[in-house]
Coordinates of C-alpha atoms in Angstrom, one line a residue:
M1 CA 146.8 77.9 74.0
R2 CA 145.0 75.4 71.8
S3 CA 142.2 74.0 73.9
A4 CA 141.7 70.1 73.9
Y5 CA 138.0 71.1 73.8
Y6 CA 138.3 71.6 69.9
E7 CA 140.3 68.4 69.2
H8 CA 138.4 65.7 67.0
K9 CA 139.3 62.4 65.6
G10 CA 139.3 61.4 62.1
D11 CA 135.6 60.4 62.3
N12 CA 135.0 63.9 63.6
S13 CA 134.1 62.7 67.1
R14 CA 135.6 64.5 70.0
V15 CA 139.0 63.3 71.4
F16 CA 137.7 64.2 74.9
R17 CA 134.0 63.2 74.9
Q18 CA 131.4 65.4 76.4
S19 CA 134.0 68.0 77.4
A20 CA 131.3 70.7 77.1
L21 CA 130.3 69.4 80.6
Y22 CA 133.2 71.1 82.3
F23 CA 132.3 74.6 80.8
L24 CA 128.6 73.8 81.9
I25 CA 129.7 73.3 85.5
L26 CA 131.9 76.3 85.4
N27 CA 129.0 78.5 84.3
T28 CA 126.4 77.0 86.5
G29 CA 128.0 75.6 89.7
L30 CA 126.2 72.3 89.4
R31 CA 127.5 69.4 91.4
R32 CA 128.8 66.4 89.4
G33 CA 125.9 64.1 90.5
E34 CA 123.4 66.8 89.6
A35 CA 124.9 67.3 86.3
C36 CA 124.7 63.6 85.6
G37 CA 121.0 63.6 86.8
I38 CA 119.7 66.3 84.5
M39 CA 117.2 64.9 81.9
N40 CA 116.7 66.8 78.6
R41 CA 113.2 67.3 79.5
D42 CA 114.4 69.2 82.7
I43 CA 115.9 72.0 80.5
D44 CA 113.8 75.0 79.7
I45 CA 115.8 76.7 76.9
K46 CA 113.4 79.5 76.4
N47 CA 113.5 80.7 80.0
R48 CA 117.1 79.7 80.2
I49 CA 117.0 77.3 83.3
P50 CA 117.7 73.6 84.0
R51 CA 115.6 72.2 86.7
V52 CA 117.7 70.2 89.1
R53 CA 115.5 67.4 90.3
R54 CA 117.7 64.3 90.9
S55 CA 121.3 63.3 91.6
V56 CA 123.2 60.4 90.3
K57 CA 125.1 58.4 92.8
Y58 CA 127.3 55.2 92.7
Y59 CA 127.5 53.2 95.7
R60 CA 127.7 49.8 97.3
R61 CA 124.7 47.6 96.8
R62 CA 122.4 46.8 99.6
K63 CA 119.9 44.1 100.4
D64 CA 117.5 45.3 103.1
A65 CA 120.0 46.8 105.6
E66 CA 123.0 44.8 104.7
I67 CA 125.8 45.7 102.3
V68 CA 126.3 43.0 99.5
S69 CA 128.9 42.7 96.8
G70 CA 128.7 44.9 93.8
M71 CA 128.1 48.6 93.0
E72 CA 125.0 50.3 92.0
L73 CA 124.2 53.4 90.0
T74 CA 121.0 55.2 90.9
A75 CA 119.3 58.5 90.1
G76 CA 117.3 59.7 93.1
I77 CA 116.1 62.9 94.6
P78 CA 118.9 65.2 95.9
K79 CA 120.0 65.0 99.7
T80 CA 118.3 68.2 100.7
K81 CA 115.3 70.2 99.7
S82 CA 117.4 73.2 98.8
S83 CA 119.2 71.2 96.2
I84 CA 115.9 70.9 94.2
R85 CA 116.0 74.2 92.4
D86 CA 116.2 76.1 89.0
V87 CA 119.6 77.4 87.9
P88 CA 120.0 80.3 85.6
L89 CA 121.9 79.8 82.3
N90 CA 124.2 82.2 80.6
Y91 CA 125.0 82.2 77.0
V92 CA 128.0 79.9 77.5
A93 CA 126.0 77.3 79.4
L94 CA 123.3 77.3 76.8
E95 CA 126.0 76.7 74.1
M96 CA 127.4 73.8 76.2
I97 CA 123.9 72.2 76.5
K98 CA 123.6 72.4 72.7
E99 CA 127.1 70.9 72.3
L100 CA 126.2 68.0 74.6
R101 CA 123.1 67.3 72.6
N102 CA 124.9 67.4 69.4
E103 CA 127.3 64.9 70.6
R104 CA 124.7 62.5 72.1
Y105 CA 121.0 62.8 72.3
F106 CA 118.4 60.0 73.0
G107 CA 115.3 62.1 73.4
V108 CA 113.6 64.3 76.0
N109 CA 113.5 61.4 78.5
S110 CA 117.3 60.7 78.4
P111 CA 120.0 62.3 80.5
L112 CA 121.7 65.3 79.0
L113 CA 125.0 63.7 79.9
C114 CA 124.5 60.2 78.9
K115 CA 126.6 57.1 77.9
S116 CA 126.7 55.7 74.4
N117 CA 123.5 53.6 75.1
G118 CA 121.5 56.6 76.5
S119 CA 121.8 55.6 80.2
F120 CA 123.1 57.6 83.1
T121 CA 126.7 58.5 83.5
N122 CA 128.7 57.4 86.5
P123 CA 129.7 60.6 88.2
D124 CA 132.8 58.9 89.7
E125 CA 134.2 58.5 86.1
L126 CA 134.2 62.2 85.5
G127 CA 137.1 62.9 87.8
S128 CA 139.7 61.0 85.8
R129 CA 138.3 62.2 82.4
F130 CA 138.5 65.8 83.7
K131 CA 142.2 65.2 84.8
E132 CA 143.1 64.0 81.4
F133 CA 141.4 66.9 79.8
Q134 CA 143.3 69.4 81.8
I135 CA 146.6 67.7 81.1
A136 CA 145.9 67.9 77.3
C137 CA 145.2 71.7 77.9
G138 CA 148.7 72.0 79.3
I139 CA 147.6 72.5 82.9
S140 CA 150.5 71.2 85.1
E141 CA 148.4 70.9 88.3
P142 CA 145.1 69.6 87.5
K143 CA 142.1 70.6 89.8
T144 CA 139.0 68.5 90.8
L145 CA 135.8 68.9 89.0
H146 CA 134.5 70.4 92.2
A147 CA 136.9 73.3 91.8
L148 CA 134.8 74.7 88.9
R149 CA 131.9 74.9 91.1
H150 CA 134.0 76.8 93.7
T151 CA 135.2 79.1 91.0
F152 CA 131.8 79.8 89.6
A153 CA 130.5 80.8 93.1
T154 CA 133.6 82.8 93.9
N155 CA 133.3 84.8 90.7
L156 CA 129.6 85.6 91.5
I157 CA 130.4 86.8 95.0
N158 CA 133.6 88.8 94.1
G159 CA 131.9 90.2 91.0
V160 CA 132.3 89.8 87.3
A161 CA 133.4 92.8 85.0
Q162 CA 130.6 93.7 82.5
Q163 CA 131.3 95.2 79.0
D164 CA 130.5 98.6 80.1
G165 CA 133.2 98.4 82.9
H166 CA 131.1 97.9 86.1
I167 CA 131.4 95.0 88.4
E168 CA 128.3 93.0 88.8
R169 CA 128.0 91.0 92.1
L170 CA 125.4 88.8 93.7
T171 CA 124.7 88.5 97.5
V172 CA 125.7 85.5 99.5
K173 CA 122.1 84.6 99.7
Q174 CA 121.6 84.7 96.0
V175 CA 124.7 82.6 95.4
A176 CA 123.6 80.1 98.1
D177 CA 120.3 79.7 96.3
I178 CA 121.9 79.1 92.9
L179 CA 124.3 76.4 94.6
G180 CA 121.5 74.7 96.5
H181 CA 123.2 75.3 99.8
T182 CA 120.9 74.8 102.9
T183 CA 122.2 78.0 104.5
T184 CA 124.3 80.9 103.7
E185 CA 126.8 79.9 106.3
I186 CA 128.1 77.1 104.1
T187 CA 128.5 79.7 101.2
E188 CA 130.2 82.2 103.5
R189 CA 132.6 79.6 104.9
Y190 CA 133.8 78.1 101.7
Y191 CA 133.3 80.8 99.1
V192 CA 133.7 84.2 100.8
K193 CA 136.3 83.8 103.6
R194 CA 138.7 81.7 101.7
D195 CA 142.0 81.8 100.1
N196 CA 141.4 81.9 96.3
S197 CA 144.9 81.5 95.1
R198 CA 144.3 77.9 94.5
L199 CA 141.7 78.8 91.9
K200 CA 143.6 81.8 90.4
G201 CA 143.4 81.9 86.7
L202 CA 141.1 78.7 86.4
T203 CA 138.5 80.6 84.6
N204 CA 140.9 82.0 82.1
Q205 CA 142.3 78.6 81.5
F206 CA 139.0 77.1 80.6
E207 CA 137.8 80.0 78.3
L208 CA 136.4 78.7 74.9

């Protein structure tokens, strides 16, 4: 299957802009708001970690305690302390970071996933963009962007086959720490004791 990831326009720009993000989430388990909040300065290529320190949110504006008209995009600290963390990067994730930077880069103090003017991307926009990308890839039943996070965690817990044939697994606690879960109970409830048929084949569909 020819992936839409490789499709370019006549000016050599991508048909589906910043599609490397989907493979980055599939290989890191980042939440969409966290992915939008990562600054280029947060990424340590040498030690292969991005530092999750903020999350981008889009919500109704407030004046004091009252909700007023209009929406506002903000980049603030994550909801819980456990969400502030370092996430390990595999070779695919590293390549996707390079791809995103090649596509748009406004310096170390700009977001990794940025708009054409270098500002933060609205995480709410990513869902529709991801759906269009999946349809172009020939996926008849598009998944949500959050499904990539679930697939990432499920693979770590169930195990990933290595080149020498053995299965390498992580403990629930290790996966919970990578995901930024407050307790292992959340990880066990949604990533261990769950029916994974909904996600079957998702990793293969998104292989580069």
